[in-house]
Tab-separated table of C-alpha atoms and ligand atoms in Angstrom:
chain	number	residue	atom	x	y	z
U	1	MET	CA	64.197	6.865	-36.802
U	2	ILE	CA	60.244	7.387	-36.581
U	3	LEU	CA	59.328	11.114	-36.216
U	4	PRO	CA	56.634	11.382	-33.034
U	5	ALA	CA	53.253	12.230	-34.404
U	6	GLN	CA	52.498	16.128	-34.673
U	7	PRO	CA	50.230	16.872	-31.572
U	8	MET	CA	46.624	17.946	-32.444
U	9	ASP	CA	46.082	21.507	-31.413
U	10	ARG	CA	44.292	22.203	-28.213
U	11	ALA	CA	41.719	24.190	-29.793
U	12	LYS	CA	40.966	21.706	-32.452
U	13	ILE	CA	40.698	18.807	-29.626
U	14	ALA	CA	38.113	20.768	-27.973
U	15	ARG	CA	36.062	21.260	-31.054
U	16	HIS	CA	36.254	17.317	-31.695
U	17	VAL	CA	35.221	16.805	-28.204
U	18	GLU	CA	32.441	19.155	-27.995
U	19	ASP	CA	30.794	17.914	-31.273
U	20	ALA	CA	31.305	14.339	-30.296
U	21	LEU	CA	29.517	14.937	-26.970
U	22	ALA	CA	26.811	17.182	-28.587
U	23	GLN	CA	26.013	14.479	-31.218
U	24	GLN	CA	26.214	11.131	-28.854
U	25	PRO	CA	22.847	10.348	-27.437
U	26	VAL	CA	22.893	9.394	-23.523
U	27	THR	CA	21.264	6.269	-22.256
U	28	ASP	CA	20.085	7.639	-18.708
U	29	LEU	CA	20.789	4.823	-16.525
U	30	HIS	CA	19.017	6.245	-13.350
U	31	THR	CA	16.210	8.556	-13.262
U	32	HIS	CA	12.962	8.858	-11.216
U	33	CYS	CA	10.852	9.859	-14.643
U	34	TYR	CA	7.869	7.791	-15.523
U	35	THR	CA	6.001	7.096	-18.654
U	36	PRO	CA	2.818	9.097	-19.271
U	37	ALA	CA	0.504	6.206	-18.679
U	38	PHE	CA	1.399	6.578	-14.715
U	39	GLY	CA	-0.143	9.885	-14.771
U	40	ALA	CA	1.619	13.365	-15.016
U	41	THR	CA	1.261	16.621	-13.262
U	42	ARG	CA	-1.488	18.632	-14.621
U	43	TYR	CA	-1.343	22.362	-15.882
U	44	PRO	CA	-2.551	24.748	-15.132
U	45	GLY	CA	-2.598	24.454	-11.177
U	46	ALA	CA	0.414	21.795	-10.933
U	47	GLU	CA	-1.690	19.236	-9.484
U	48	ARG	CA	-0.088	15.764	-9.337
U	49	GLY	CA	-2.010	13.886	-11.579
U	50	GLY	CA	0.444	10.646	-11.225
U	51	LEU	CA	3.955	9.713	-10.885
U	52	LEU	CA	5.401	11.646	-13.822
U	53	LEU	CA	6.481	14.773	-12.724
U	54	TRP	CA	7.187	17.998	-14.942
U	55	GLY	CA	6.778	21.710	-15.351
U	56	ILE	CA	7.754	24.742	-13.664
U	57	ASP	CA	6.208	24.083	-10.136
U	58	GLU	CA	7.777	20.617	-9.951
U	59	LEU	CA	11.230	22.035	-11.001
U	60	VAL	CA	11.155	24.858	-8.331
U	61	THR	CA	9.646	22.530	-5.553
U	62	TYR	CA	12.635	20.023	-6.159
U	63	HIS	CA	13.754	18.592	-2.864
U	64	TYR	CA	17.214	19.878	-3.384
U	65	LEU	CA	15.675	23.403	-3.571
U	66	VAL	CA	13.549	22.571	-0.673
U	67	ALA	CA	16.451	22.007	1.717
U	68	GLU	CA	17.956	25.324	0.314
U	69	VAL	CA	15.107	27.456	0.939
U	70	PHE	CA	14.725	26.163	4.341
U	71	ARG	CA	18.587	27.483	5.109
U	72	ILE	CA	17.048	31.280	3.996
U	73	VAL	CA	13.891	31.041	5.731
U	74	PRO	CA	14.341	28.312	8.420
U	75	ASP	CA	11.549	26.580	10.551
U	76	GLY	CA	10.460	29.128	13.016
U	77	ARG	CA	11.315	32.065	11.000
U	78	ASP	CA	9.240	34.716	9.297
U	79	GLY	CA	6.083	32.616	10.081
U	80	MET	CA	7.529	29.734	8.183
U	81	SER	CA	7.518	26.126	9.737
U	82	TYR	CA	8.006	22.576	8.318
U	83	GLN	CA	4.189	22.103	9.020
U	84	LYS	CA	3.557	25.202	7.372
U	85	PHE	CA	5.517	24.640	4.261
U	86	TRP	CA	3.945	21.002	3.684
U	87	ARG	CA	0.436	22.285	4.035
U	88	MET	CA	1.057	25.161	1.178
U	89	SER	CA	-0.109	23.892	-2.388
U	90	ARG	CA	2.519	22.977	-4.966
U	91	THR	CA	2.240	26.462	-6.475
U	92	GLU	CA	2.323	28.271	-3.164
U	93	GLN	CA	5.673	26.251	-2.127
U	94	ALA	CA	7.119	27.262	-5.629
U	95	ASP	CA	6.194	30.993	-5.247
U	96	HIS	CA	8.259	30.733	-2.125
U	97	ILE	CA	10.983	29.111	-3.406
U	98	TRP	CA	11.227	31.367	-6.321
U	99	LYS	CA	10.986	34.428	-4.233
U	100	HIS	CA	13.509	33.672	-1.995
U	101	LEU	CA	16.103	31.481	-3.866
U	102	PHE	CA	15.775	33.187	-7.204
U	103	VAL	CA	14.548	36.664	-6.817
U	104	GLU	CA	15.645	38.099	-3.577
U	105	ARG	CA	19.074	36.082	-3.854
U	106	THR	CA	21.365	35.179	-6.614
U	107	PRO	CA	20.491	31.406	-7.823
U	108	ILE	CA	24.202	30.373	-7.868
U	109	SER	CA	23.824	26.966	-6.354
U	110	GLU	CA	24.007	23.999	-8.693
U	111	ALA	CA	20.180	23.143	-8.030
U	112	CYS	CA	19.132	26.700	-8.818
U	113	ARG	CA	21.521	27.268	-11.965
U	114	GLY	CA	19.618	23.966	-13.156
U	115	VAL	CA	16.383	25.483	-13.226
U	116	LEU	CA	17.835	28.772	-14.957
U	117	THR	CA	19.726	26.421	-17.811
U	118	THR	CA	16.271	24.351	-18.378
U	119	LEU	CA	14.141	27.352	-18.748
U	120	THR	CA	16.843	28.934	-21.133
U	121	ARG	CA	17.436	26.020	-23.312
U	122	LEU	CA	13.406	25.785	-23.683
U	123	GLY	CA	13.796	29.094	-25.119
U	124	LEU	CA	12.154	31.120	-21.967
U	125	ASP	CA	13.779	33.952	-20.165
U	126	PRO	CA	14.937	32.759	-16.792
U	127	ASN	CA	14.735	36.355	-15.038
U	128	GLU	CA	11.119	36.662	-14.448
U	129	SER	CA	10.004	37.940	-11.052
U	130	THR	CA	7.082	35.692	-10.782
U	131	LEU	CA	6.488	32.118	-12.012
U	132	GLU	CA	3.091	33.318	-13.868
U	133	PRO	CA	4.644	33.525	-17.209
U	134	TYR	CA	6.374	29.994	-16.937
U	135	ARG	CA	2.790	28.396	-15.949
U	136	ARG	CA	1.272	29.838	-18.719
U	137	TRP	CA	3.932	28.350	-21.174
U	138	PHE	CA	3.818	24.884	-19.408
U	139	ALA	CA	-0.035	24.790	-19.794
U	140	GLN	CA	0.190	24.792	-23.618
U	141	GLN	CA	2.323	21.834	-23.729
U	142	ASN	CA	1.019	18.184	-24.485
U	143	ILE	CA	2.885	16.045	-22.088
U	144	ASP	CA	3.340	13.430	-24.632
U	145	GLN	CA	4.913	15.439	-27.398
U	146	TYR	CA	7.013	17.426	-24.363
U	147	ILE	CA	8.785	14.039	-23.695
U	148	ASP	CA	10.152	13.987	-26.911
U	149	LYS	CA	10.956	17.444	-27.169
U	150	VAL	CA	12.932	17.277	-23.495
U	151	MET	CA	14.570	14.029	-24.886
U	152	GLU	CA	15.773	15.989	-28.079
U	153	LEU	CA	17.038	19.145	-26.211
U	154	ALA	CA	18.973	16.670	-23.839
U	155	ASN	CA	19.944	14.314	-26.548
U	156	VAL	CA	18.848	11.291	-24.337
U	157	ASP	CA	17.821	8.191	-26.126
U	158	SER	CA	16.427	6.160	-23.335
U	159	ILE	CA	15.220	7.003	-20.130
U	160	THR	CA	15.577	4.479	-17.418
U	161	MET	CA	12.931	4.623	-14.718
U	162	THR	CA	13.141	3.482	-10.768
U	163	ASN	CA	9.899	1.286	-9.945
U	164	PRO	CA	9.952	0.788	-6.405
U	165	VAL	CA	7.718	-2.194	-5.947
U	166	PHE	CA	7.457	-1.310	-2.039
U	167	ASP	CA	5.646	1.948	-3.016
U	168	ASP	CA	1.951	1.356	-2.748
U	169	GLU	CA	0.781	3.686	-5.273
U	170	GLU	CA	3.207	2.506	-7.931
U	171	ARG	CA	2.527	-1.206	-7.084
U	172	ALA	CA	-1.142	-0.852	-7.632
U	173	MET	CA	-0.515	0.874	-11.103
U	174	TRP	CA	1.555	-1.830	-12.234
U	175	LEU	CA	-0.810	-4.773	-10.894
U	176	LYS	CA	-3.931	-2.939	-12.558
U	177	ASP	CA	-2.136	-2.939	-15.910
U	178	ALA	CA	1.406	-3.992	-16.622
U	179	ALA	CA	1.492	-2.282	-20.060
U	180	ILE	CA	1.809	0.965	-18.176
U	181	GLY	CA	5.298	0.539	-18.776
U	182	ASP	CA	5.444	-0.017	-22.468
U	183	ASP	CA	6.682	3.082	-23.850
U	184	PRO	CA	9.654	2.767	-26.273
U	185	ARG	CA	11.293	5.751	-24.842
U	186	PHE	CA	11.467	4.284	-20.996
U	187	GLU	CA	12.859	1.090	-19.368
U	188	ALA	CA	12.177	-0.081	-16.080
U	189	VAL	CA	14.021	-0.963	-13.004
U	190	LEU	CA	12.952	-3.077	-10.147
U	191	ARG	CA	13.665	-1.156	-7.021
U	192	ILE	CA	13.594	-3.555	-3.661
U	193	ASP	CA	15.281	-1.270	-1.110
U	194	PRO	CA	13.265	-2.929	1.996
U	195	LEU	CA	14.417	-6.264	1.388
U	196	LEU	CA	18.048	-5.505	2.595
U	197	ARG	CA	17.315	-2.477	4.574
U	198	ASN	CA	14.574	-4.183	6.651
U	199	TRP	CA	13.940	-7.944	5.993
U	200	LYS	CA	11.434	-8.444	8.295
U	201	GLU	CA	9.020	-5.864	7.394
U	202	ALA	CA	9.649	-6.838	3.813
U	203	ALA	CA	8.939	-10.463	4.633
U	204	GLY	CA	5.595	-9.355	6.148
U	205	LYS	CA	4.681	-7.576	3.224
U	206	LEU	CA	5.654	-10.342	0.847
U	207	ALA	CA	3.231	-12.609	2.778
U	208	GLN	CA	0.217	-10.034	2.793
U	209	TRP	CA	0.844	-10.008	-1.013
U	210	GLY	CA	0.234	-13.608	-1.172
U	211	TYR	CA	3.773	-15.123	-1.091
U	212	ASP	CA	4.364	-17.934	1.454
U	213	VAL	CA	7.131	-16.207	3.210
U	214	THR	CA	8.298	-15.894	6.932
U	215	ASN	CA	11.052	-14.310	8.699
U	216	GLU	CA	12.938	-17.431	8.699
U	217	PHE	CA	15.088	-18.640	5.638
U	218	THR	CA	13.684	-21.796	5.165
U	219	GLN	CA	13.866	-23.364	1.581
U	220	ARG	CA	10.039	-22.246	1.199
U	221	THR	CA	10.527	-18.754	1.919
U	222	ILE	CA	13.662	-18.874	-0.304
U	223	ASP	CA	11.698	-20.346	-3.224
U	224	GLN	CA	8.764	-17.677	-2.559
U	225	THR	CA	11.052	-14.573	-2.494
U	226	ARG	CA	12.576	-15.743	-5.552
U	227	LYS	CA	9.437	-16.250	-7.110
U	228	PHE	CA	8.281	-12.657	-6.114
U	229	LEU	CA	11.529	-10.947	-7.828
U	230	PHE	CA	10.669	-13.269	-10.807
U	231	ASP	CA	7.106	-12.091	-11.078
U	232	TRP	CA	8.119	-8.353	-10.581
U	233	ILE	CA	11.064	-8.576	-13.017
U	234	ASP	CA	8.596	-9.949	-15.753
U	235	ARG	CA	5.830	-7.634	-14.871
U	236	GLN	CA	7.936	-4.456	-15.366
U	237	LYS	CA	10.316	-5.786	-17.832
U	238	ALA	CA	13.060	-4.783	-15.692
U	239	ILE	CA	16.657	-4.386	-17.208
U	240	TYR	CA	18.443	-4.459	-13.734
U	241	ILE	CA	17.517	-4.662	-9.904
U	242	ALA	CA	18.396	-1.662	-7.901
U	243	MET	CA	18.767	-0.658	-4.196
U	244	SER	CA	19.903	2.360	-2.101
U	245	LEU	CA	21.892	1.140	0.875
U	246	PRO	CA	22.702	2.556	3.924
U	247	PRO	CA	26.410	3.688	4.923
U	248	SER	CA	26.659	0.928	7.156
U	249	PHE	CA	25.951	-1.794	4.545
U	250	THR	CA	28.393	-4.626	4.769
U	251	TYR	CA	28.999	-7.984	3.381
U	252	PRO	CA	28.911	-10.293	4.774
U	253	ASP	CA	27.082	-8.616	7.503
U	254	PRO	CA	28.359	-10.612	10.974
U	255	HIS	CA	25.199	-9.138	12.552
U	256	GLN	CA	22.367	-9.295	9.962
U	257	VAL	CA	22.275	-13.038	8.993
U	258	ASP	CA	18.964	-12.454	7.048
U	259	ALA	CA	20.810	-9.630	4.850
U	260	ASN	CA	23.226	-12.426	3.893
U	261	GLN	CA	21.066	-15.205	3.363
U	262	PHE	CA	18.947	-12.684	1.139
U	263	ILE	CA	21.952	-11.781	-1.158
U	264	GLU	CA	23.324	-15.477	-1.221
U	265	LYS	CA	20.214	-17.462	-1.769
U	266	VAL	CA	17.804	-15.240	-3.321
U	267	LEU	CA	19.048	-12.081	-4.827
U	268	MET	CA	22.226	-13.282	-6.667
U	269	PRO	CA	20.782	-16.582	-8.264
U	270	VAL	CA	17.831	-14.370	-9.515
U	271	CYS	CA	20.087	-12.135	-10.912
U	272	ARG	CA	22.397	-14.933	-12.430
U	273	GLU	CA	19.171	-16.585	-13.856
U	274	ARG	CA	17.756	-13.705	-15.458
U	275	ASN	CA	21.107	-12.421	-16.596
U	276	LEU	CA	20.477	-8.795	-14.746
U	277	PRO	CA	23.018	-6.644	-12.807
U	278	TRP	CA	22.547	-5.585	-9.320
U	279	ALA	CA	22.731	-1.861	-8.903
U	280	MET	CA	23.986	-0.683	-5.528
U	281	MET	CA	23.627	2.991	-4.788
U	282	ILE	CA	25.339	3.009	-1.179
U	283	GLY	CA	25.739	5.492	1.536
U	284	SER	CA	22.632	7.202	1.958
U	285	ARG	CA	21.240	8.070	5.625
U	286	LEU	CA	17.559	8.232	5.015
U	287	GLY	CA	15.626	10.841	7.259
U	288	VAL	CA	18.330	12.755	9.031
U	289	ASN	CA	15.967	15.564	9.368
U	290	PRO	CA	12.523	13.811	8.603
U	291	GLN	CA	10.954	17.338	8.744
U	292	LEU	CA	12.203	17.865	5.361
U	293	GLY	CA	10.578	14.747	3.594
U	294	ASP	CA	12.636	13.882	0.434
U	295	ALA	CA	15.042	16.561	0.996
U	296	GLY	CA	15.964	15.142	4.850
U	297	ASP	CA	18.537	12.499	3.627
U	298	MET	CA	22.277	12.686	4.369
U	299	VAL	CA	25.477	10.999	3.195
U	300	GLY	CA	27.602	8.707	5.136
U	301	ARG	CA	30.962	7.140	4.165
U	302	ALA	CA	30.507	3.426	3.473
U	303	SER	CA	32.625	0.346	3.482
U	304	ILE	CA	34.537	-0.505	0.298
U	305	GLU	CA	34.806	-4.099	1.499
U	306	ALA	CA	31.293	-4.789	0.888
U	307	VAL	CA	31.653	-4.157	-2.727
U	308	THR	CA	34.893	-5.871	-3.085
U	309	ASN	CA	33.652	-9.307	-1.267
U	310	LEU	CA	30.578	-9.166	-3.311
U	311	CYS	CA	32.510	-9.003	-6.512
U	312	CYS	CA	34.680	-11.662	-5.447
U	313	ALA	CA	31.925	-14.011	-4.003
U	314	PHE	CA	29.788	-13.669	-6.857
U	315	PRO	CA	32.222	-13.575	-10.052
U	316	GLU	CA	29.214	-14.780	-12.299
U	317	ASN	CA	27.239	-11.721	-10.954
U	318	ARG	CA	27.428	-8.057	-12.064
U	319	PHE	CA	27.309	-5.323	-10.093
U	320	LEU	CA	26.442	-1.622	-11.204
U	321	VAL	CA	27.824	0.631	-8.165
U	322	THR	CA	27.791	4.340	-7.253
U	323	MET	CA	28.544	5.579	-3.793
U	324	LEU	CA	27.511	8.762	-2.092
U	325	SER	CA	30.341	9.785	-0.173
U	326	ARG	CA	33.184	11.772	-1.996
U	327	GLU	CA	35.466	9.849	0.500
U	328	ASN	CA	34.577	6.573	-1.054
U	329	GLN	CA	35.453	7.485	-4.902
U	330	HIS	CA	39.009	6.621	-4.922
U	331	GLU	CA	38.883	3.308	-3.311
U	332	LEU	CA	35.772	2.350	-5.431
U	333	CYS	CA	38.002	3.459	-8.828
U	334	VAL	CA	40.538	0.891	-7.278
U	335	ALA	CA	37.857	-1.800	-6.677
U	336	ALA	CA	36.980	-1.516	-10.223
U	337	ARG	CA	40.574	-2.317	-11.442
U	338	LYS	CA	40.044	-5.691	-9.481
U	339	PHE	CA	37.079	-6.849	-10.636
U	340	GLY	CA	35.556	-7.023	-14.224
U	341	ASN	CA	32.200	-7.551	-12.780
U	342	LEU	CA	32.192	-4.008	-11.386
U	343	MET	CA	30.610	-1.168	-13.206
U	344	VAL	CA	31.228	2.191	-11.472
U	345	PHE	CA	28.491	4.614	-12.545
U	346	GLY	CA	27.439	8.247	-12.209
U	347	CYS	CA	27.912	11.130	-9.789
U	348	TRP	CA	25.047	10.559	-7.272
U	349	TRP	CA	22.968	13.283	-5.717
U	350	PHE	CA	25.239	15.318	-3.110
U	351	LEU	CA	28.011	14.544	-5.758
U	352	ASN	CA	26.267	15.941	-8.832
U	353	ASN	CA	27.982	19.259	-8.547
U	354	PRO	CA	30.418	20.849	-10.871
U	355	VAL	CA	33.453	20.497	-8.737
U	356	ILE	CA	33.053	17.001	-7.746
U	357	ILE	CA	31.884	15.600	-11.059
U	358	GLU	CA	35.124	17.019	-12.624
U	359	GLU	CA	37.198	15.666	-9.935
U	360	MET	CA	35.740	12.016	-10.147
U	361	THR	CA	35.803	12.021	-13.939
U	362	ARG	CA	39.319	13.069	-14.067
U	363	MET	CA	39.997	10.155	-11.521
U	364	ARG	CA	38.138	7.566	-13.113
U	365	LEU	CA	39.763	8.453	-16.451
U	366	GLU	CA	42.929	8.164	-15.135
U	367	LEU	CA	42.579	4.980	-13.172
U	368	LEU	CA	40.043	3.122	-15.569
U	369	GLY	CA	40.445	4.567	-19.049
U	370	THR	CA	37.296	4.721	-20.530
U	371	SER	CA	35.622	1.672	-18.767
U	372	PHE	CA	32.938	3.448	-16.431
U	373	ILE	CA	29.767	5.211	-16.983
U	374	PRO	CA	30.649	8.776	-15.933
U	375	GLN	CA	26.834	9.802	-15.157
U	376	HIS	CA	23.319	9.542	-14.689
U	377	SER	CA	21.070	12.191	-14.094
U	378	ASP	CA	18.638	11.025	-11.112
U	379	ALA	CA	16.065	13.426	-12.903
U	380	ARG	CA	12.838	13.334	-10.681
U	381	ILE	CA	11.161	15.877	-12.930
U	382	LEU	CA	11.464	15.352	-16.794
U	383	ASP	CA	12.748	18.629	-17.353
U	384	GLN	CA	15.701	18.076	-15.393
U	385	LEU	CA	17.151	16.027	-17.977
U	386	ILE	CA	17.853	19.034	-20.106
U	387	TYR	CA	20.158	20.853	-17.471
U	388	LYS	CA	21.595	17.878	-15.824
U	389	TRP	CA	23.051	16.589	-19.303
U	390	ASP	CA	23.675	19.795	-20.115
U	391	HIS	CA	25.837	20.520	-17.255
U	392	THR	CA	27.370	17.258	-17.300
U	393	ARG	CA	28.516	17.502	-21.042
U	394	ARG	CA	30.178	20.869	-20.448
U	395	ILE	CA	32.176	19.212	-17.536
U	396	LEU	CA	33.214	16.406	-19.982
U	397	THR	CA	34.341	18.402	-22.716
U	398	ARG	CA	36.893	20.215	-20.383
U	399	VAL	CA	38.188	17.066	-18.729
U	400	LEU	CA	38.409	14.906	-22.103
U	401	THR	CA	40.070	17.738	-23.875
U	402	ASP	CA	42.342	18.095	-21.020
U	403	LYS	CA	43.219	14.435	-21.297
U	404	TYR	CA	43.407	14.172	-25.047
U	405	THR	CA	45.718	17.092	-24.957
U	406	ASP	CA	48.078	15.281	-22.651
U	407	LEU	CA	47.858	12.120	-25.045
U	408	SER	CA	48.479	14.028	-28.006
U	409	GLU	CA	51.657	15.460	-26.521
U	410	ALA	CA	52.498	12.191	-25.530
U	411	GLY	CA	52.596	11.312	-29.056
U	412	PHE	CA	49.399	9.333	-29.756
U	413	ARG	CA	48.197	10.230	-33.107
U	414	LEU	CA	44.542	11.208	-32.030
U	415	THR	CA	41.873	11.187	-34.444
U	416	PRO	CA	38.356	12.634	-34.334
U	417	GLU	CA	37.311	8.717	-34.592
U	418	HIS	CA	38.972	8.079	-31.297
U	419	ILE	CA	37.093	10.981	-29.562
U	420	ARG	CA	33.620	9.699	-31.059
U	421	LYS	CA	34.407	6.156	-30.039
U	422	ASP	CA	35.066	7.044	-26.635
U	423	VAL	CA	32.381	9.379	-26.024
U	424	ALA	CA	29.913	6.527	-27.216
U	425	LEU	CA	31.475	4.369	-24.719
U	426	LEU	CA	31.045	6.542	-21.760
U	427	LEU	CA	27.458	7.911	-22.600
U	428	ARG	CA	25.939	4.923	-23.713
U	429	GLU	CA	27.681	1.954	-24.966
U	430	ASN	CA	29.455	1.018	-21.483
U	431	PHE	CA	26.034	0.737	-19.942
U	432	ARG	CA	24.309	-1.251	-22.860
U	433	ASN	CA	27.425	-3.763	-22.968
U	434	PHE	CA	27.277	-4.243	-19.156
U	435	LEU	CA	23.554	-5.298	-19.649
U	436	ALA	CA	24.170	-7.982	-22.113
U	437	PRO	CA	27.950	-8.847	-21.942
K	1	LIG	O1	18.810	12.017	-6.068
K	1	LIG	C1	17.593	11.793	-5.294
K	1	LIG	O2	16.737	12.661	-5.702
K	1	LIG	C2	17.280	10.988	-4.271
K	1	LIG	O3	16.485	11.788	-3.338
K	1	LIG	C3	17.233	9.844	-4.276
K	1	LIG	O4	16.078	9.390	-5.390
K	1	LIG	C4	18.241	9.052	-4.834
K	1	LIG	O5	18.935	9.088	-5.954
K	1	LIG	C5	17.609	7.395	-5.047
K	1	LIG	O6	17.447	6.831	-6.307
K	1	LIG	O7	17.410	6.813	-3.733
K	2	LIG	ZN1	17.671	8.326	-7.619
């Protein structure tokens, strides 16, 4: 008779998991951070000098925190109003948020806690009553070296940008000098939401930019829209194409022939020709409260059929998918069991909270083994890479320790090498392999 393996002790498993997670660099597949060539926030003063946002005033005015401060000091109370807030300078907005969310209240929300973790990991005391000491510290940093420091603290080996070609400011920068994206620490992603959210308007823009495109899907329009995508994939050296889509997104859509045509005749062939995945981020209802700006978007439950129909109809294409509603997570996992061309990724936006990350990660491990990408940071402000990955690594430690303990108790001869291999898949290799199968 073969004797069952001696189970590895839980405390020992926890140590191996923690070490493996600390040592494994992350390839962060979705952020809103930019190379310094796009221009950066300037200190002192926290003036926006471009698209790379960093430093204390940006951290504190993150749109997740703007939403939270308007719960404490709502529009119309204590002389505050949406208009007044948006007229304030960035430093005034930051002071207002610091006072109400960090000094007068306990900063217990995940977005508040994130600022604290970031400051602490940078070696600063997060208990100051004003932002001035932090401002002085940030004013001494050189942005180029600071990127290295942040990447080292977060243990991130590559930052994937989001590059919305329909954003006028950003488009102009790429057109002026495509080398703007060339920085070995960053990779680009072609982001094209308007082509599905509003084809007619997007087609009008393409025509303005010199492509011979009309509203109708003639062969000429198809060819020229493809050319537009090829031009921008090449200019940006994009590693995938991304879109954020509303909860109502469906495929095929009986009411939106344009959207079906765009997917079938333009997007899928372009992705196939360039061997690029299409990242669908599904479930964002934009501008539910437009007065809140970026903070005014909402979540909505979406249809999983859109995903399964696409994976089935285009077996030669690859789909990176994240969904915003908690209610969609189980069916998205089940869909991934059916389609090898579907890669589930991240805990997006309102899901990026410990309680939900933990639940989603456990469910994904139980349904998909290690064949998914547990997280992306969605960092809009460079420094957030530190806390987003710190918090995620803590949760992964708990979840993986539990899972390996179960395995060990089931008789599996677990070694530190198994743990290292799995962690590498989850934090880096699954994404890299999906890009280049
Ligand atoms: O998480 C966010 O900051 C959102 O505002 C969005 O940027 C979202 O992640 C997106 O990429 O559309
Ligand atoms: Zn994002």
